[in-house]
Amino acid sequence: MYKLITFKQIGRIEIGFLSFFESNQNIPFEIKRIYYTYYVPVGTKRGGHAHRELNQLLWCPYGKINVILDDGKGKKEFLLDSPEKGLLVGKGIWHDMYWIKENSVLCVAASDYYNESDYIRDYNNFLKLVKEGYWKDENKL
Ligand code: T46
């Protein structure tokens, strides 16, 4: 499951804006970890994996990052180019991120602590798990 969401924007041009999100309100999981990626050279590709159980919200407070999501049946592209945009990426979604603008920052709110064994970094293994129905409950997030 994946979904683009738009955060509420509070403020006005003269003083700037504030956006927010809350666990189990507009984000359908409890947040246990926040991490962020920065000083990434333009043209870099990161990601190249799916998660077994982890659900995440990605947002780009500054810059432009292209995110390609793949559920094993098809791919979809999302441009994170505004601090109002958030991209929910559920478990079982292969994701690649491409840095398009200098100094872009990718922030992520995750449903669990870091655990390398939750990563699937081999694409053929990912496709095999999709075929076997490993994420048959994916729509529940
Ligand atoms: C994801 C995308 C959007 C940690 O030690 N703790 C952490 O919390 C994280 C996220 C990573 N790491 C270590 C693991 C690797 O040795 O940091 C190193 C770089 O991680 P990785 O190559 O997986 O980075 P990205 O940018 O390809 O992927 C990251 C997240 O790892 C991943 O879960 O969904 O951002």
Tab-separated table of C-alpha atoms in Angstrom, residues 20-79:
chain	number	residue	atom	x	y	z
A	20	PHE	CA	2.263	18.600	11.113
A	21	PHE	CA	1.163	15.002	11.306
A	22	GLU	CA	0.264	12.767	14.230
A	23	SER	CA	0.505	9.041	14.916
A	24	ASN	CA	-2.754	7.197	14.382
A	25	GLN	CA	-4.452	10.413	13.215
A	26	ASN	CA	-3.350	11.282	9.695
A	27	ILE	CA	-0.549	8.671	9.862
A	28	PRO	CA	-1.960	5.151	10.219
A	29	PHE	CA	0.735	3.819	12.567
A	30	GLU	CA	2.653	4.594	15.754
A	31	ILE	CA	5.943	6.380	14.999
A	32	LYS	CA	8.967	4.784	16.719
A	33	ARG	CA	11.830	6.280	14.714
A	34	ILE	CA	12.641	9.386	12.697
A	35	TYR	CA	15.631	9.522	10.363
A	36	TYR	CA	16.746	11.791	7.550
A	37	THR	CA	19.120	11.756	4.593
A	38	TYR	CA	21.045	14.848	3.563
A	39	TYR	CA	24.133	16.121	1.659
A	40	VAL	CA	23.206	13.652	-1.069
A	41	PRO	CA	24.793	14.558	-4.433
A	42	VAL	CA	22.323	15.334	-7.248
A	43	GLY	CA	21.811	12.287	-9.478
A	44	THR	CA	22.274	9.815	-6.635
A	45	LYS	CA	19.942	6.845	-6.377
A	46	ARG	CA	19.259	5.453	-2.894
A	47	GLY	CA	16.840	2.821	-1.624
A	48	GLY	CA	16.728	-0.325	-3.710
A	49	HIS	CA	14.853	-2.400	-1.160
A	50	ALA	CA	11.487	-3.268	0.364
A	51	HIS	CA	10.573	-3.873	3.992
A	52	ARG	CA	9.015	-7.014	5.408
A	53	GLU	CA	7.011	-5.260	8.139
A	54	LEU	CA	8.027	-1.602	8.333
A	55	ASN	CA	5.582	1.152	7.410
A	56	GLN	CA	6.929	4.626	6.726
A	57	LEU	CA	6.042	8.196	5.877
A	58	LEU	CA	8.483	10.035	3.606
A	59	TRP	CA	8.558	13.775	3.177
A	60	CYS	CA	10.937	16.301	1.723
A	61	PRO	CA	11.016	19.563	3.726
A	62	TYR	CA	13.423	21.089	1.203
A	63	GLY	CA	14.335	20.154	-2.355
A	64	LYS	CA	13.167	17.694	-4.980
A	65	ILE	CA	13.328	13.920	-4.708
A	66	ASN	CA	11.739	11.488	-7.099
A	67	VAL	CA	10.446	8.291	-5.507
A	68	ILE	CA	9.648	5.213	-7.582
A	69	LEU	CA	7.394	2.701	-5.857
A	70	ASP	CA	6.910	-0.860	-7.034
A	71	ASP	CA	4.426	-3.336	-5.551
A	72	GLY	CA	5.737	-6.184	-7.720
A	73	LYS	CA	2.896	-5.720	-10.203
A	74	GLY	CA	3.538	-2.167	-11.364
A	75	LYS	CA	5.542	0.974	-10.695
A	76	LYS	CA	4.450	4.487	-9.788
A	77	GLU	CA	6.466	7.679	-9.582
A	78	PHE	CA	6.020	10.449	-6.994
A	79	LEU	CA	7.844	13.764	-6.962
